[in-house]
Amino acid sequence: MLPAAAGYDRGITVFSPDGRLYQVEYAIETVRRGTLALGIKSTDGVILAVEEKTRKLQISNVTQKIFQIDDHIGLAAAGYIPDARTQVDHARFFAQSNRLIYDEVVDVEGVAKNLADMAQQYTQYAGARPFGVALILAGVDKNGIGLYLTDPSGTYIGYDAVAIGAGSEQVTEHLEKNYRNDISLDKACVLAIESIFMVSEEKTGTKHIRLAVIDSKSKTLRMMPLEEIENYSKQVQDKESQS
Amino acid sequence: MLPAAAGYDRGITVFSPDGRLYQVEYAIETVRRGTLALGIKSTDGVILAVEEKTRKLQISNVTQKIFQIDDHIGLAAAGYIPDARTQVDHARFFAQSNRLIYDEVVDVEGVAKNLADMAQQYTQYAGARPFGVALILAGVDKNGIGLYLTDPSGTYIGYDAVAIGAGSEQVTEHLEKNYRNDISLDKACVLAIESIFMVSEEKTGTKHIRLAVIDSKSKTLRMMPLEEIENYSKQVQDKESQS
Amino acid sequence: MLPAAAGYDRGITVFSPDGRLYQVEYAIETVRRGTLALGIKSTDGVILAVEEKTRKLQISNVTQKIFQIDDHIGLAAAGYIPDARTQVDHARFFAQSNRLIYDEVVDVEGVAKNLADMAQQYTQYAGARPFGVALILAGVDKNGIGLYLTDPSGTYIGYDAVAIGAGSEQVTEHLEKNYRNDISLDKACVLAIESIFMVSEEKTGTKHIRLAVIDSKSKTLRMMPLEEIENYSKQVQDKESQS
Amino acid sequence: MLPAAAGYDRGITVFSPDGRLYQVEYAIETVRRGTLALGIKSTDGVILAVEEKTRKLQISNVTQKIFQIDDHIGLAAAGYIPDARTQVDHARFFAQSNRLIYDEVVDVEGVAKNLADMAQQYTQYAGARPFGVALILAGVDKNGIGLYLTDPSGTYIGYDAVAIGAGSEQVTEHLEKNYRNDISLDKACVLAIESIFMVSEEKTGTKHIRLAVIDSKSKTLRMMPLEEIENYSKQVQDKESQS
Amino acid sequence: MLPAAAGYDRGITVFSPDGRLYQVEYAIETVRRGTLALGIKSTDGVILAVEEKTRKLQISNVTQKIFQIDDHIGLAAAGYIPDARTQVDHARFFAQSNRLIYDEVVDVEGVAKNLADMAQQYTQYAGARPFGVALILAGVDKNGIGLYLTDPSGTYIGYDAVAIGAGSEQVTEHLEKNYRNDISLDKACVLAIESIFMVSEEKTGTKHIRLAVIDSKSKTLRMMPLEEIENYSKQVQDKESQS
Amino acid sequence: MLPAAAGYDRGITVFSPDGRLYQVEYAIETVRRGTLALGIKSTDGVILAVEEKTRKLQISNVTQKIFQIDDHIGLAAAGYIPDARTQVDHARFFAQSNRLIYDEVVDVEGVAKNLADMAQQYTQYAGARPFGVALILAGVDKNGIGLYLTDPSGTYIGYDAVAIGAGSEQVTEHLEKNYRNDISLDKACVLAIESIFMVSEEKTGTKHIRLAVIDSKSKTLRMMPLEEIENYSKQVQDKESQS
Amino acid sequence: MLPAAAGYDRGITVFSPDGRLYQVEYAIETVRRGTLALGIKSTDGVILAVEEKTRKLQISNVTQKIFQIDDHIGLAAAGYIPDARTQVDHARFFAQSNRLIYDEVVDVEGVAKNLADMAQQYTQYAGARPFGVALILAGVDKNGIGLYLTDPSGTYIGYDAVAIGAGSEQVTEHLEKNYRNDISLDKACVLAIESIFMVSEEKTGTKHIRLAVIDSKSKTLRMMPLEEIENYSKQVQDKESQS
């Protein structure tokens, strides 16, 4: 947790003497408190994966943290999820407008920049707090596979693989060690589930895992059914038992 | 009660150094102070039940805490009830608009998302406080039976059975133990009344209980008359005396 | 008086850590400081009664605390009376609009909900304080006799008999003990005056009493002339001397 | 002076824990600091009288504290006089609008309610302070003679005789002792001047006295010329020397 | 200087517990800090006089403190002069509008009331501070000679002779002793210059004196040329050497 | 530096108990911190001169502190220069509007009053800080040569010669001693450069000096080329070596 | 870091007693915390260079800190990059508007002034914080090669070579020592990379370097490919090994 400098951490749009925007840093802290979300590019598509903690009687075959923006674009969120929904609605509208105005599907980076610009506004103007959520945007467009991270500061950056939320530091290290540019979609799924097990309290099972895939051919987001996830999950456990 | 971090608990839309929105957490505390409300899905419909404390001369055959949104959707509230009415009016307007624009009845989840989006706005913009109420939305639509919870944070989640308000932790445990997916509507009513007796000061009687049913056939909300409630109440007491 | 939690009692629309809205509670305290107002349903109509303290040279045959909303609806207020006038103007406009738009008189409950919704808005948005007044709405409409209480929180509840303002706790107890559903209009008037004597400094006389009646037949509000009040007042004193 | 409860006395529209609006009470304190103003009904008309302290070179045959609203209505003010002018302009516009829209002169009570409603608004909304002035409205209309007091709280009340400003408590007692419903206009003038002498530093003379009369026949406000005031002033002194 | 009551002196539109508006009193203090300005009525016209301190290289034959509002009306200011210019522009527009709408020149009192009403608004609404300037308005209209003072509180009062700014208490005493209703325009000029010498650091010379005259015949404001001022200045010194 | 009176120095538009506007005084302090700017009238034109400190690689043949408003009007600024640009844009628009509306060039004083009025607004209304810059306006119009100073308070004053910014007190004394009304344009340039050397750290050279001339004949602003400045600079040094 | 003067560092648009705008100074501190950015004019074009720290899996062949404004204008930023994007969008719109309205490409200085004016507004009005970013604008237009720096204060200044961000003091010294007006584009590139190595943690390699060139002939911005950067990088290391 950040040390609280007296006063600077209360005004929404005020710089501290050392040039920091505390409200933005606190919003990023909200992201850190969220459960893990990650995205991984592969040779034949891109995946999004999240951990979702569900209570016993909660409907478990839906996801609160992965959203479809357009046919070819998905989004995974960590942090304050109601804020993510607001940004998702914005992104969907942006994507549909693009279809209507230019008669073509929107670029993944275009959506990422748009969401980041939206987030920046909430760091500069009074009357609203910054968004408390970071977003991983994944898709396949005419430029190939795109994977972007936006955060409460209004920054957006392209990645080959990226993780946010609780435990993301550890997962990022793991990804940096194990990610290779020629990774297949299958291997990416194994890597993603492995990453979730690494930081989750539940080291086995699949009920707390959601996974979405956009493969390069169909260019269409597909929520992975439980059986497939279980299949990859087994591969992770086999791998671990081998090592 | 939450420990009050100096200052962060006063600004409406300000993050604390540990990434929390205290105003939202306090609004959820308002929900915890409200009397119990719950919803239970069954094989042949869904029910909403609330405890309502009434003074002696209060008109007792009406409810302040269960609302009809549309023919096929009901809502039970816990917390600051005047806020619930504002959200109910919003939801009714949303449901009627759906009929007019698309010529079909609104989905239960659509209403839940709409109410949660509304609540999220009140957590981000200055000039208003968050809503001090959580809502259980129940209905039957073309997707089957829907049961959703929205809260002051702007979160909405689907449940098989859910409880909010004073004593809801204890009731949730009870539901988790006793709820089964093949529960009949009759059994669900018994379970609901049992839950209310569990946390209410009044362990018998039915005057403090309101119950609404939307069965899968009629897809129409029906407030349960006192006699029926008494009937189920007796079953609860019989059950207890047996154990 | 409520204990003042540092800070939370100043922001208009801010929750306290224990989920309370202090400004609303303080506004209700304003109601408690007002002189008594009450309403009682009877078999053949409904009455509103208030105590009005007047200075010596004040015009005494008018009332500051009972208002006519429409032919068939009256309102009694306790608390900050100038706020009551604002709500009364709003209610009158609402009632007249109903006549114009639907060509029928407004329901009593419709007005009660409308006034409570108005009050709720003043508890949620910045830029204004809540209303410092509670209102008893009485009337006869197509549903029969209606009696409702609205308060600064935006709550409205139906009652058979209800009292607000200074001494209302004591009067409520008295009403709960003595009210019966088959009470006649005459008896209700005696009970009302008895209630005022119970908490007023002036234990006799009628100059400090105002009483309005809406009987089920005429469905028209009538301010009771002094002589009638005196007549009922005598019955109270006879009753007391007997006991 | 009122005891200052820490904090509650600074926010414009905030209730204190004991349900008081300090800003309104402080505004009423401003009225108490103003010089005396009074109004008295008589059998054949109504009078307004004020004390006006003037510096030596000030133009003394005009008044800052008595205003004509319409032919048949006058107004006397105590407190922060610039605020009175704002309310007077409002009242004049209201009176003229009434002539234009309904083709008849406005009721005195209608103006009183209108001014009080205006004052109430300034106690509820942020962005402005309450009015620091109380107003005595006097006139003759189709209902007879009207005399009303409005104050910063937004209250308005009808009186037979009423005094505001510095020393008004003492004058009110005097009026209560000496006022009779069958008082003639002449006697009312004597009573008014007597009241001013009672609390003014200047116990004789007329230069600090302004008096306006609206008699029942002409229904027209008339500022009393100095000689007439001197005449009544002499009667006061004769009376005193007799006693 | 006024004693600063904690807090009440910071809010723009807030009453103190003793019913004072500190911001208005502080604005009046700004007037007291300004250099002297005065106005004197005479039998054949009215004059305005001010002291203006000028640095060595400042253009000295112009005035910052006397303004022409219309042909027949002038204005002298003391206090925060940039505020005076704002009010002057307002008054000029008001005067020209009067010519256009009613086809006649505006009354002096009409302008005084208009400026005072403008000043009152700045004492009641948030978002702006009161004006820091008092204005002496002088002119000749169909009612004769008019001389009015407006101040930051929004008060306006007619005077035969009036002084504002630093030393105005002493000058007012002097005017009260020496002013007579039958004073000639010449004598008024002598009295004005005498007054300025009385409180200025420069007891002789005319470079720091500005004087404007509106005589009853021409009804036109004329800035007095230096030679005339010198002439009157000599009369003052002769008078003093005689005494 | 001014002594900081607790609190009064933070509110933008608030008077202190001694009638001062601290924010305006602090803005004037900003002017004092700026580098020197001055203007001097001569018999055959008017000049503006400023010191500009430039870093080594800065483009040095342009000026940040002298601006052309119209053909015949220039402006030199000291203080917070970005604010000066805002006021310059405003003045240019005002000058061009004058050409369009009245078909003649704007008066120098007209621009000065307009800029000062603009500055006054920023001292009275909340939501913006005062301008942190003082402006010397110089030009030749149909009234002859004009030289005006405006400052953050909204004051504007005509001068024969005037200096603002760091060291302006010393330079003003120097100007007051050495300025004569019959000074030639050449001598004025020497006097200006002499003044800059007096307070600048660089006592020789011309790279830190900018000079603009508007001569009475051409009535057109001309930025002086480096060689001319060097020529005058030599005259200053010759003069000094003589004395 | 700046010493924090109590209070003045929190209000957005408030001057401190010594005439400083702390919020602006803190925003400039944000610029100082950013990684290095620099621009260098040469005889045959102008270059922009930045250091960009990238995490392992970040897409490294794109830049977050150099932006194209128009064909002939580029921009490099240091500080809070999301703010830079906002200003870039503004500049692009301004450039395109210029093409549409005047049918010619915009001047580099025109864009610099426009961005600086935009920044100034955010230092004067409440409701938003200043921009936390400084921008180096480089381009070739009809006036030749232009290189400008804008900062959070709203200042803009032309330079031959300029550096901002962490280590810019050291780099500026280096540029001042080594920059010559007849530097070739090639030499400028070497100087730029040399400057980045000087302050970067990474003293070799090119992955953390981005470089853009606008040469005088093509007048078109070109992002330099990695191989070219590597070529220049080698020259730097050869140079260093020689010395």
PDB file of C-alpha atoms in Angstrom, chain D residues 96 122 170 187:
ATOM      1  CA  GLN D  96     -48.900  43.467 -11.441  1.00  0.00           C
ATOM      2  CA  TYR D 122     -33.429  30.313  -0.005  1.00  0.00           C
ATOM      3  CA  GLN D 170     -41.277  44.629  24.592  1.00  0.00           C
ATOM      4  CA  LYS D 187     -56.061  55.103  18.236  1.00  0.00           C
TER       5      LYS D 187
END
